[in-house]
Amino acid sequence: MTKIFEQKIKILKPKQKISKSILLVLPFVLISLLLIILPTILVVLKSFLPTTSGGANLNWSYMNGFIWEKILKSFIIALLATIFCMVIAYPFAYFLSFNNSSIFKTIVMIVVTAPIWTSFLVKLIGLKTFFDVMNGYSNSTYGDIFTVIGLTYMYIPFMIMPLFTVLEEMPRNLIFASKDLGQNGLMTFFKVVLPYTKIAFMAGITLVFLPCVTTVAVPQFLNNSANGSTIGDIIVQEGEQALTSDIALARAATLSLVVSICILAVYGLVAFLPKLIKKTKNKKMEKIYENK
Amino acid sequence: MKINSSVFKRRKISIGSFFKKTYIYIILAMIYIPLIIIILLSFNGQTDRGNVNVNFGVPTVVNYLKLFENNEFVNGLLNSLIVLIVVVPVSVFIATITCFGIWNTRQKSKMKSFVLSTSKFSIANPDAITGISLSLLFTSTWVALGFDLGLFTVILAHISFCIPYALITIYPKMSKMNYNLVLGSYDLGYSKLKTFFKIVLPYLMPAILGAVAITMAMSLDDFIITNLVNGSQQTISTAIYTTRKGIKAWVVTFGALIIIVTMIVIIVFAVYKYSRAKNRNLKALKE
């Protein structure tokens, strides 16, 4: 009897523990179901449920050439900003990580990341007023290039941080070995340092490119031309009319769905294309070996 | 000849490092010039309509004197503070107990992967899309029941996007904790509650403080999601956002205050780190 009882206790104990831990997780689960997962499902539902007036499904007819043009433009602007960020941030992180003084390094990194903690809008207004002061009057900037400059300015710390962390961790022996084996400085950089920082590049691109595509405020502040808004602005403009117009909300939901599918597609391309190429290359190599 | 070549080499290195340091300083200057412009403009008075004056004149402090007379600013700041006082403790508390809960099972449970993947999804989701989804939720439930959008919906929205950030900040520290510490505490006679407060909480404290800082920054900074769920109530960020086509003087003044406060905190932090690094170097030298 006692043995069976002990066994029962053994079986019971871990179960009890798990149930108590689940009690602690319960508030999060409830909140995430209600405020994260349910709204996402609602977006998908809203974009497919017809808001008809006169028989036509209005929210999908909204996806015309103008909107697709805007989506394309947003992607191009975000791509340009990411490239700018990379070109400026890479030498910065590289030079900094090869500095000898560790105190200099930590202080520069603190100073670079400090603006993240100030308000996003305040930084944006700083850039806007900087151009205004240069030109001598308010709202003086026109053109998409200012959107690109603004995005680069806003997101460059997010590119510097991962690059610096990886470059700092990189064993210096790799460089010495490469030089011992006869590569000069430039070739060492391209053949050893650049491949080593590939993961950091991906992290930086994720941190810069994704928020840039759906940016809301930057074109509104920095680009005063009439058609300067990007796709994020249009989503928010439609969403702001949510209380008065059901159709606007449905359009915003449709746009959100389309834009997130576009982002996922681009991200999938960037993340999986190199792997696919590698696989096919490996297969080719295997075939060559087999033939030999 | 030998001496000559060594001198040449040293000079070459110093030119290289000079160039590198100059590049670093130029980028730092480019990052900080707009912030300095805001501080300068805050001492530059305002136009008749309360807009910022972009042509530099005689410096005055009139912007600072008029700051609290501005209804938009005071109202926005009060609303932001109310939101902050509710959102930060709630989200950090929930994130902490959730971290403890999923760590305490000590298994690769479905719950853990659910919690972490939902948090990552929420963080990766663009703000505009999160805002639309929450706006959809509130218009189809809260507004349909006859209530108005307002501070309550803003607080709910802020809690929903702050918890994932707090969780992602606390969880790495939690997952590094040695479970034997907790078992030892049980063996020495502490109850479960006492163990949590005396052993787990002090261990997590740095991460929790980090989470408080991040949720505060996120909640104060957000204007996209807030703008979509706030109804007629303005927080400080949405009030700033409405001035996008004509920057008001109070925005620049408030911005200057924020920048100055942040810079002071950062400088104190940097000095603290510098002195600690120096002490460590001295200790290493002595040994």
Coordinates of C-alpha atoms in Angstrom, one line a residue:
Chain A
M1 CA 0.0 0.0 0.0
T2 CA 2.6 2.5 1.1
K3 CA 4.7 1.8 -2.1
I4 CA 1.7 2.5 -4.3
F5 CA 1.0 5.6 -2.3
E6 CA 4.6 6.9 -2.7
Q7 CA 4.4 6.2 -6.4
K8 CA 1.2 8.2 -6.6
I9 CA 2.8 11.1 -4.8
K10 CA 5.8 10.9 -7.2
I11 CA 3.4 11.1 -10.1
L12 CA 1.4 13.9 -8.6
K13 CA 4.2 16.2 -7.5
P14 CA 5.5 17.4 -10.9
K15 CA 2.0 17.9 -12.2
Q16 CA 1.2 20.1 -9.2
K17 CA 4.3 22.2 -9.8
I18 CA 3.5 22.8 -13.5
S19 CA 0.0 23.8 -12.7
K20 CA 1.2 26.4 -10.2
S21 CA 3.7 27.8 -12.6
I22 CA 1.0 28.1 -15.2
L23 CA -1.0 30.2 -12.7
L24 CA 1.9 32.7 -12.9
V25 CA 1.9 32.7 -16.7
L26 CA -1.9 33.0 -16.9
P27 CA -2.1 36.9 -16.9
F28 CA 0.3 37.1 -19.8
V29 CA -1.5 34.5 -21.7
L30 CA -4.8 36.2 -21.2
I31 CA -3.4 39.6 -22.2
S32 CA -1.6 38.3 -25.2
L33 CA -4.6 36.4 -26.4
L34 CA -6.9 39.4 -26.0
L35 CA -4.5 42.3 -27.1
I36 CA -2.0 40.7 -29.4
I37 CA -3.5 37.6 -31.1
L38 CA -7.2 38.5 -31.3
P39 CA -6.5 41.9 -33.0
T40 CA -4.3 40.2 -35.5
I41 CA -7.0 37.8 -36.4
L42 CA -9.4 40.7 -36.6
V43 CA -7.2 42.4 -39.2
V44 CA -7.3 39.3 -41.4
L45 CA -11.0 38.9 -40.9
K46 CA -11.8 42.6 -41.5
S47 CA -9.8 42.6 -44.8
F48 CA -11.8 39.7 -46.2
L49 CA -15.2 40.5 -44.8
P50 CA -16.9 42.6 -47.5
T51 CA -17.9 46.2 -46.6
T52 CA -20.1 46.5 -49.5
S53 CA -21.9 49.5 -50.9
G54 CA -23.7 48.8 -54.1
G55 CA -22.5 45.2 -54.4
A56 CA -18.8 45.9 -54.8
N57 CA -16.2 44.8 -52.2
L58 CA -14.6 48.2 -51.5
N59 CA -11.6 47.2 -49.5
W60 CA -9.9 45.1 -52.1
S61 CA -10.8 47.5 -55.0
Y62 CA -8.8 50.0 -52.9
M63 CA -5.6 48.2 -53.8
N64 CA -5.1 50.1 -57.1
G65 CA -2.0 51.2 -58.9
F66 CA -1.4 54.2 -56.7
I67 CA -1.2 52.1 -53.6
W68 CA 1.2 49.5 -55.2
E69 CA 3.3 52.4 -56.3
K70 CA 3.4 53.7 -52.8
I71 CA 4.4 50.3 -51.5
L72 CA 7.2 50.0 -54.0
K73 CA 8.4 53.5 -53.2
S74 CA 8.4 52.7 -49.4
F75 CA 10.5 49.6 -50.1
I76 CA 13.0 51.5 -52.3
I77 CA 13.3 54.3 -49.7
A78 CA 13.8 51.8 -46.9
L79 CA 16.4 49.9 -49.0
L80 CA 18.3 53.2 -49.7
A81 CA 18.3 54.1 -46.0
T82 CA 19.6 50.6 -45.1
I83 CA 22.4 50.9 -47.6
F84 CA 23.3 54.4 -46.3
C85 CA 23.3 53.1 -42.7
M86 CA 25.6 50.2 -43.7
V87 CA 28.0 52.3 -45.6
I88 CA 28.3 54.8 -42.8
A89 CA 28.1 52.4 -39.8
Y90 CA 30.6 49.7 -41.0
P91 CA 33.7 51.9 -41.0
F92 CA 32.6 53.4 -37.8
A93 CA 32.2 50.1 -36.0
Y94 CA 35.4 48.7 -37.7
F95 CA 37.6 51.7 -36.7
L96 CA 36.1 51.8 -33.2
S97 CA 36.6 48.0 -32.5
F98 CA 40.2 48.2 -33.6
N99 CA 40.9 51.0 -31.2
N100 CA 43.3 50.1 -28.4
S101 CA 41.7 52.0 -25.5
S102 CA 38.8 50.1 -24.0
I103 CA 37.6 53.2 -22.1
F104 CA 37.4 55.2 -25.4
K105 CA 35.3 52.3 -26.9
T106 CA 32.8 52.1 -24.1
I107 CA 32.4 55.9 -23.9
V108 CA 31.9 56.2 -27.7
M109 CA 29.3 53.4 -27.7
I110 CA 27.5 55.1 -24.8
V111 CA 27.5 58.4 -26.7
V112 CA 26.3 56.7 -29.9
T113 CA 23.4 54.9 -28.3
A114 CA 22.4 57.8 -26.0
P115 CA 20.1 59.4 -28.6
I116 CA 17.9 56.2 -28.6
W117 CA 16.8 57.1 -25.2
T118 CA 15.6 60.6 -26.1
S119 CA 12.3 60.9 -27.9
F120 CA 12.0 59.8 -31.5
L121 CA 10.0 62.8 -32.4
V122 CA 12.3 65.2 -30.7
K123 CA 15.3 63.9 -32.8
L124 CA 13.2 64.2 -35.9
I125 CA 12.3 67.8 -35.1
G126 CA 15.9 68.4 -34.4
L127 CA 16.8 67.3 -38.0
K128 CA 13.9 69.2 -39.5
T129 CA 14.8 72.4 -37.7
F130 CA 18.4 71.9 -38.6
F131 CA 17.5 72.0 -42.3
D132 CA 15.2 74.9 -41.7
V133 CA 17.9 76.9 -39.9
M134 CA 20.3 76.1 -42.8
N135 CA 17.7 77.4 -45.4
G136 CA 16.4 80.2 -43.2
Y137 CA 12.7 79.4 -43.3
S138 CA 10.2 76.8 -42.0
N139 CA 9.2 73.6 -43.9
S140 CA 12.0 74.1 -46.3
T141 CA 12.8 70.4 -47.3
Y142 CA 11.2 68.9 -50.4
G143 CA 11.9 65.5 -51.9
D144 CA 12.3 61.8 -51.0
I145 CA 16.0 62.2 -50.4
F146 CA 15.2 63.9 -47.1
T147 CA 13.1 61.0 -46.1
V148 CA 16.1 58.7 -46.7
I149 CA 18.4 61.1 -44.8
G150 CA 16.0 61.2 -41.9
L151 CA 15.6 57.4 -41.8
T152 CA 19.4 57.0 -41.9
Y153 CA 19.8 59.5 -39.1
M154 CA 17.2 57.8 -37.0
Y155 CA 18.3 54.2 -37.3
I156 CA 22.1 54.4 -37.6
P157 CA 22.7 53.4 -33.9
F158 CA 20.8 50.2 -34.5
M159 CA 23.2 49.3 -37.3
I160 CA 26.3 50.3 -35.4
M161 CA 25.4 48.2 -32.3
P162 CA 25.4 44.7 -33.7
L163 CA 28.3 45.4 -36.0
F164 CA 30.4 46.7 -33.2
T165 CA 29.5 43.8 -30.9
V166 CA 30.6 41.2 -33.5
L167 CA 33.7 43.0 -34.6
E168 CA 34.7 43.4 -30.9
E169 CA 34.3 39.7 -30.3
M170 CA 36.2 38.7 -33.5
P171 CA 39.5 36.9 -32.6
R172 CA 42.4 39.0 -33.8
N173 CA 44.3 35.8 -34.6
L174 CA 42.2 35.4 -37.7
I175 CA 43.6 38.6 -39.1
F176 CA 47.2 37.7 -38.2
A177 CA 46.8 34.3 -39.7
S178 CA 45.4 35.7 -42.9
K179 CA 48.4 38.1 -43.1
D180 CA 50.8 35.3 -42.3
L181 CA 49.3 33.4 -45.2
G182 CA 50.2 36.2 -47.5
Q183 CA 47.0 38.2 -47.9
N184 CA 47.3 42.0 -47.8
G185 CA 45.1 44.2 -45.7
L186 CA 42.4 44.8 -48.2
M187 CA 42.1 41.1 -49.1
T188 CA 42.1 40.2 -45.4
F189 CA 39.2 42.6 -44.9
F190 CA 37.1 41.1 -47.8
K191 CA 38.0 37.5 -47.2
V192 CA 38.1 37.3 -43.4
V193 CA 36.4 40.3 -41.7
L194 CA 33.4 40.8 -43.9
P195 CA 32.3 37.1 -43.9
Y196 CA 32.8 37.0 -40.1
T197 CA 30.3 39.9 -39.7
K198 CA 27.6 38.4 -41.9
I199 CA 25.3 37.6 -39.0
A200 CA 25.6 41.1 -37.6
F201 CA 24.8 42.4 -41.0
M202 CA 21.6 40.4 -41.0
A203 CA 20.7 41.7 -37.5
G204 CA 21.4 45.3 -38.5
I205 CA 19.3 45.0 -41.7
T206 CA 16.4 43.5 -39.7
L207 CA 16.6 46.3 -37.1
V208 CA 16.8 49.1 -39.8
F209 CA 15.0 47.8 -42.9
L210 CA 11.8 46.6 -41.2
P211 CA 10.9 49.7 -39.3
C212 CA 11.9 51.9 -42.3
V213 CA 9.4 50.2 -44.6
T214 CA 6.4 51.1 -42.4
T215 CA 7.8 54.4 -41.1
V216 CA 5.1 56.9 -40.2
A217 CA 6.5 60.2 -39.0
V218 CA 9.7 60.7 -40.9
P219 CA 8.3 61.7 -44.4
Q220 CA 5.6 63.7 -42.7
F221 CA 8.1 65.9 -40.9
L222 CA 11.0 66.0 -43.4
N223 CA 9.3 65.8 -46.8
N224 CA 7.0 68.7 -47.5
S225 CA 6.2 67.8 -51.1
A226 CA 2.6 66.8 -51.9
N227 CA 3.1 63.1 -52.6
G228 CA 5.9 62.5 -50.1
S229 CA 4.0 60.1 -47.8
T230 CA 5.0 56.5 -47.7
I231 CA 2.8 53.4 -47.1
G232 CA 2.9 53.7 -43.2
D233 CA 1.4 57.2 -43.4
I234 CA -1.4 56.0 -45.6
I235 CA -2.2 53.2 -43.2
V236 CA -2.3 55.6 -40.3
Q237 CA -4.3 58.2 -42.2
E238 CA -7.0 55.6 -43.0
G239 CA -6.9 54.3 -39.4
E240 CA -7.4 57.7 -37.9
Q241 CA -10.9 57.8 -39.5
A242 CA -11.8 54.5 -37.8
L243 CA -14.5 56.0 -35.6
T244 CA -16.4 57.8 -38.4
S245 CA -16.0 55.5 -41.3
D246 CA -16.0 51.7 -41.3
I247 CA -14.8 51.5 -44.9
A248 CA -11.6 53.4 -44.0
L249 CA -10.9 50.9 -41.2
A250 CA -11.4 48.0 -43.6
R251 CA -9.1 49.6 -46.1
A252 CA -6.5 50.1 -43.4
A253 CA -6.8 46.4 -42.4
T254 CA -6.4 45.3 -46.0
L255 CA -3.4 47.5 -46.5
S256 CA -1.8 46.2 -43.2
L257 CA -2.3 42.6 -44.4
V258 CA -0.9 43.3 -47.8
V259 CA 2.1 45.2 -46.4
S260 CA 2.9 42.6 -43.9
I261 CA 2.8 39.9 -46.5
C262 CA 5.1 41.9 -48.7
I263 CA 7.5 42.4 -45.8
L264 CA 7.4 38.6 -45.0
A265 CA 8.1 37.8 -48.7
V266 CA 11.1 40.2 -48.9
Y267 CA 12.4 38.9 -45.6
G268 CA 12.0 35.3 -46.7
L269 CA 13.9 36.1 -49.9
V270 CA 16.7 37.7 -48.0
A271 CA 16.9 35.0 -45.4
F272 CA 16.4 31.9 -47.5
L273 CA 17.9 32.7 -50.9
P274 CA 21.6 32.5 -49.7
K275 CA 20.8 29.1 -48.0
L276 CA 19.2 27.9 -51.2
I277 CA 22.1 29.0 -53.3
K278 CA 24.5 27.3 -50.9
K279 CA 22.6 24.1 -51.1
T280 CA 22.6 24.0 -54.9
K281 CA 26.3 24.8 -54.9
N282 CA 27.0 22.0 -52.4
K283 CA 25.0 19.6 -54.5
K284 CA 27.0 20.6 -57.6
M285 CA 30.2 20.1 -55.7
E286 CA 29.1 16.7 -54.6
K287 CA 28.4 15.7 -58.1
I288 CA 31.8 16.9 -59.3
Y289 CA 33.4 14.8 -56.5
E290 CA 31.3 11.8 -57.5
N291 CA 32.3 12.1 -61.1
K292 CA 36.0 12.2 -60.1
Chain B
M1 CA 68.7 53.3 -41.4
K2 CA 67.0 51.0 -38.9
I3 CA 66.0 53.9 -36.7
N4 CA 64.7 55.8 -39.7
S5 CA 62.4 53.0 -40.8
S6 CA 61.0 52.5 -37.3
V7 CA 60.2 56.2 -37.0
F8 CA 58.5 56.1 -40.4
K9 CA 56.4 53.1 -39.3
R10 CA 55.3 54.8 -36.1
R11 CA 54.3 57.9 -37.9
K12 CA 52.3 55.9 -40.5
I13 CA 50.4 54.2 -37.7
S14 CA 49.6 57.5 -36.0
I15 CA 48.3 59.0 -39.3
G16 CA 46.1 56.0 -39.7
S17 CA 44.7 56.2 -36.2
F18 CA 44.3 60.0 -36.6
F19 CA 42.1 59.4 -39.6
K20 CA 40.1 56.7 -37.9
K21 CA 39.5 58.8 -34.8
T22 CA 38.5 61.8 -37.0
Y23 CA 35.9 59.6 -38.8
I24 CA 34.5 58.5 -35.5
Y25 CA 34.3 62.1 -34.2
I26 CA 32.7 63.3 -37.5
I27 CA 29.9 60.7 -37.2
L28 CA 29.4 61.6 -33.6
A29 CA 29.1 65.3 -34.5
M30 CA 26.6 64.5 -37.2
I31 CA 24.5 62.6 -34.7
Y32 CA 24.6 65.4 -32.2
I33 CA 24.3 68.6 -34.3
P34 CA 20.4 68.3 -34.6
L35 CA 20.1 67.8 -30.9
I36 CA 22.3 70.9 -30.2
I37 CA 20.2 72.9 -32.7
I38 CA 17.1 72.1 -30.6
I39 CA 18.8 73.3 -27.5
L40 CA 19.9 76.5 -29.2
L41 CA 16.5 77.1 -30.7
S42 CA 14.8 76.8 -27.4
F43 CA 16.6 80.0 -26.3
N44 CA 15.6 81.8 -29.5
G45 CA 12.1 83.1 -28.7
Q46 CA 9.0 82.4 -30.8
T47 CA 6.9 83.9 -33.6
D48 CA 3.6 85.6 -33.0
R49 CA 1.7 82.3 -33.6
G50 CA 3.8 80.4 -31.1
N51 CA 5.8 78.7 -33.8
V52 CA 9.6 78.2 -33.5
N53 CA 11.8 80.9 -34.8
V54 CA 14.4 79.5 -37.2
N55 CA 16.4 82.7 -37.7
F56 CA 18.7 83.2 -34.8
G57 CA 18.3 86.5 -32.9
V58 CA 19.0 87.7 -29.3
P59 CA 18.8 84.7 -26.9
T60 CA 15.9 84.8 -24.5
V61 CA 14.3 82.5 -22.0
V62 CA 10.8 83.5 -22.9
N63 CA 10.0 79.9 -24.2
Y64 CA 10.8 78.4 -20.8
L65 CA 8.6 81.0 -19.0
K66 CA 5.7 80.4 -21.3
L67 CA 6.1 76.6 -21.3
F68 CA 3.6 75.8 -18.5
E69 CA 1.0 78.4 -19.8
N70 CA 0.5 76.2 -22.8
N71 CA -2.6 74.0 -22.4
E72 CA -1.7 71.5 -25.1
F73 CA 1.6 70.8 -23.4
V74 CA 0.4 70.6 -19.8
N75 CA -2.6 68.4 -20.7
G76 CA -0.4 66.1 -22.8
L77 CA 2.2 65.8 -20.1
L78 CA -0.4 65.0 -17.4
N79 CA -2.0 62.3 -19.6
S80 CA 1.4 60.8 -20.4
L81 CA 2.2 60.7 -16.7
I82 CA -1.1 59.0 -15.8
V83 CA -0.5 56.4 -18.5
L84 CA 3.1 55.9 -17.3
I85 CA 2.1 55.4 -13.7
V86 CA -0.3 52.7 -14.6
V87 CA 1.5 51.0 -17.5
V88 CA 5.1 50.7 -16.2
P89 CA 4.4 48.8 -12.9
V90 CA 1.7 46.6 -14.4
S91 CA 3.7 45.5 -17.4
V92 CA 7.0 45.0 -15.5
F93 CA 5.1 43.0 -12.8
I94 CA 3.4 40.8 -15.3
A95 CA 6.6 40.3 -17.2
T96 CA 8.5 39.3 -14.1
I97 CA 6.0 36.7 -12.9
T98 CA 5.7 35.4 -16.4
C99 CA 9.5 35.0 -16.6
F100 CA 9.5 33.3 -13.2
G101 CA 6.6 31.0 -14.2
I102 CA 8.1 29.8 -17.5
W103 CA 11.5 29.3 -15.9
N104 CA 10.2 27.5 -12.8
T105 CA 8.8 24.6 -14.9
R106 CA 12.4 23.9 -15.9
Q107 CA 11.3 22.0 -19.0
K108 CA 10.9 22.9 -22.7
S109 CA 7.2 23.4 -22.3
K110 CA 4.8 24.6 -24.9
M111 CA 4.0 27.5 -22.6
K112 CA 7.5 28.8 -22.8
S113 CA 7.7 28.7 -26.6
F114 CA 4.2 30.3 -26.7
V115 CA 5.2 33.2 -24.5
L116 CA 8.5 33.9 -26.2
S117 CA 7.1 33.6 -29.7
T118 CA 4.2 35.9 -29.0
S119 CA 6.5 38.5 -27.5
K120 CA 8.8 38.3 -30.5
F121 CA 5.8 38.6 -32.8
S122 CA 4.5 41.7 -31.0
I123 CA 8.0 43.4 -31.1
A124 CA 8.5 42.6 -34.8
N125 CA 5.1 43.8 -35.8
P126 CA 5.3 47.3 -37.3
D127 CA 3.7 50.0 -35.0
A128 CA 1.3 51.1 -37.7
I129 CA -0.1 47.6 -38.1
T130 CA -0.3 47.0 -34.3
G131 CA -2.2 50.3 -34.1
I132 CA -4.7 49.3 -36.8
S133 CA -5.3 45.9 -35.2
L134 CA -5.9 47.5 -31.7
S135 CA -8.1 50.1 -33.2
L136 CA -10.1 47.4 -34.9
L137 CA -10.4 45.5 -31.5
F138 CA -11.5 48.6 -29.6
T139 CA -14.0 49.9 -32.2
S140 CA -15.6 46.4 -32.4
T141 CA -15.8 45.8 -28.7
W142 CA -15.3 48.9 -26.5
V143 CA -16.9 51.5 -28.7
A144 CA -19.7 49.1 -29.8
L145 CA -20.6 48.7 -26.1
G146 CA -21.1 52.5 -25.9
F147 CA -17.9 53.8 -24.4
D148 CA -15.5 56.3 -25.9
L149 CA -11.9 55.8 -26.9
G150 CA -9.8 57.6 -24.3
L151 CA -7.1 57.1 -21.7
F152 CA -8.4 53.6 -20.8
T153 CA -7.9 52.3 -24.3
V154 CA -4.5 54.0 -24.5
I155 CA -3.4 52.3 -21.3
L156 CA -4.6 48.9 -22.5
A157 CA -2.7 49.4 -25.8
H158 CA 0.5 50.5 -24.0
I159 CA 0.3 47.5 -21.7
S160 CA 0.0 45.2 -24.7
F161 CA 3.1 46.5 -26.4
C162 CA 5.2 47.2 -23.3
I163 CA 5.0 43.7 -21.7
P164 CA 6.9 41.9 -24.6
Y165 CA 9.7 44.4 -24.3
A166 CA 9.9 44.0 -20.5
L167 CA 9.8 40.2 -20.9
I168 CA 12.6 40.1 -23.5
T169 CA 14.7 42.2 -21.2
I170 CA 14.1 40.1 -18.1
Y171 CA 14.1 36.6 -19.5
P172 CA 17.8 36.3 -20.4
K173 CA 18.8 37.1 -16.9
M174 CA 16.1 34.7 -15.5
S175 CA 17.3 31.9 -17.7
K176 CA 20.8 32.2 -16.4
M177 CA 19.8 31.8 -12.8
N178 CA 20.9 28.6 -11.0
Y179 CA 17.9 26.6 -9.9
N180 CA 20.0 25.2 -6.9
L181 CA 19.8 28.7 -5.4
V182 CA 16.0 28.3 -5.1
L183 CA 16.3 24.7 -3.9
G184 CA 18.9 25.8 -1.3
S185 CA 16.5 28.5 -0.1
Y186 CA 13.7 25.9 0.3
D187 CA 16.1 23.7 2.3
L188 CA 17.0 26.5 4.6
G189 CA 13.4 27.0 5.5
Y190 CA 12.1 29.8 3.3
S191 CA 8.6 29.5 2.0
K192 CA 7.9 29.9 -1.8
L193 CA 6.8 33.5 -1.5
K194 CA 9.8 34.4 0.7
T195 CA 12.2 32.7 -1.7
F196 CA 10.7 34.7 -4.6
F197 CA 11.2 38.0 -2.7
K198 CA 14.5 37.3 -1.0
I199 CA 16.3 35.3 -3.6
V200 CA 14.8 35.6 -7.1
L201 CA 13.9 39.3 -7.0
P202 CA 17.3 40.6 -5.8
Y203 CA 19.0 38.5 -8.4
L204 CA 16.7 39.9 -11.2
M205 CA 16.9 43.5 -10.0
P206 CA 19.3 44.9 -12.6
A207 CA 17.2 43.4 -15.4
I208 CA 14.0 44.7 -13.8
L209 CA 15.4 48.2 -13.6
G210 CA 16.4 47.9 -17.3
A211 CA 12.8 46.8 -18.1
V212 CA 11.4 49.8 -16.2
A213 CA 13.7 52.1 -18.2
I214 CA 12.7 50.5 -21.5
T215 CA 8.9 50.4 -20.8
M216 CA 9.1 54.1 -19.7
A217 CA 10.9 55.1 -22.9
M218 CA 8.5 53.0 -25.1
S219 CA 5.4 54.4 -23.4
L220 CA 6.5 58.0 -23.5
D221 CA 7.8 57.7 -27.0
D222 CA 4.9 56.0 -28.7
F223 CA 2.7 58.1 -30.9
I224 CA 1.7 55.8 -33.8
I225 CA -0.4 53.3 -31.7
T226 CA -1.6 56.0 -29.3
N227 CA -2.7 58.2 -32.2
L228 CA -5.0 55.4 -33.4
V229 CA -6.6 54.5 -30.1
N230 CA -6.7 57.8 -28.1
G231 CA -10.0 59.3 -29.3
S232 CA -9.8 62.9 -28.2
Q233 CA -7.2 62.5 -25.5
Q234 CA -3.7 63.6 -26.3
T235 CA -0.5 62.3 -24.7
I236 CA 2.7 64.3 -25.0
S237 CA 3.9 62.4 -28.0
T238 CA 0.7 62.7 -30.0
A239 CA 0.6 66.4 -29.2
I240 CA 4.1 66.8 -30.6
Y241 CA 3.0 64.7 -33.7
T242 CA 0.2 67.1 -34.5
T243 CA 2.6 69.9 -34.9
R244 CA 4.4 68.2 -37.8
K245 CA 3.7 71.0 -40.4
G246 CA 4.6 73.9 -38.1
I247 CA 6.8 73.2 -35.2
K248 CA 5.6 75.0 -32.1
A249 CA 8.0 76.7 -29.7
W250 CA 6.8 74.6 -26.7
V251 CA 7.8 71.4 -28.6
V252 CA 11.4 72.7 -29.0
T253 CA 11.6 73.8 -25.4
F254 CA 10.3 70.5 -24.1
G255 CA 12.6 68.7 -26.5
A256 CA 15.6 70.7 -25.2
L257 CA 14.6 69.8 -21.6
I258 CA 14.4 66.1 -22.5
I259 CA 17.8 66.2 -24.3
I260 CA 19.5 68.0 -21.4
V261 CA 18.1 65.5 -18.9
T262 CA 19.1 62.5 -21.0
M263 CA 22.6 63.9 -21.6
I264 CA 23.1 64.4 -17.8
V265 CA 22.0 60.9 -17.1
I266 CA 24.3 59.5 -19.8
I267 CA 27.3 61.6 -18.7
V268 CA 26.8 60.4 -15.1
F269 CA 26.6 56.8 -16.4
A270 CA 29.7 57.2 -18.5
V271 CA 31.7 58.7 -15.6
Y272 CA 30.6 55.8 -13.4
K273 CA 31.6 53.3 -16.1
Y274 CA 34.9 55.2 -16.6
S275 CA 35.8 55.2 -12.9
R276 CA 34.9 51.5 -12.6
A277 CA 37.1 50.6 -15.6
K278 CA 39.9 52.7 -14.2
N279 CA 39.7 51.0 -10.8
R280 CA 39.7 47.6 -12.5
N281 CA 42.8 48.5 -14.5
L282 CA 44.5 49.7 -11.3
K283 CA 43.7 46.5 -9.5
A284 CA 44.9 44.4 -12.5
L285 CA 48.2 46.4 -12.4
K286 CA 48.6 45.9 -8.7
E287 CA 48.2 42.2 -9.0

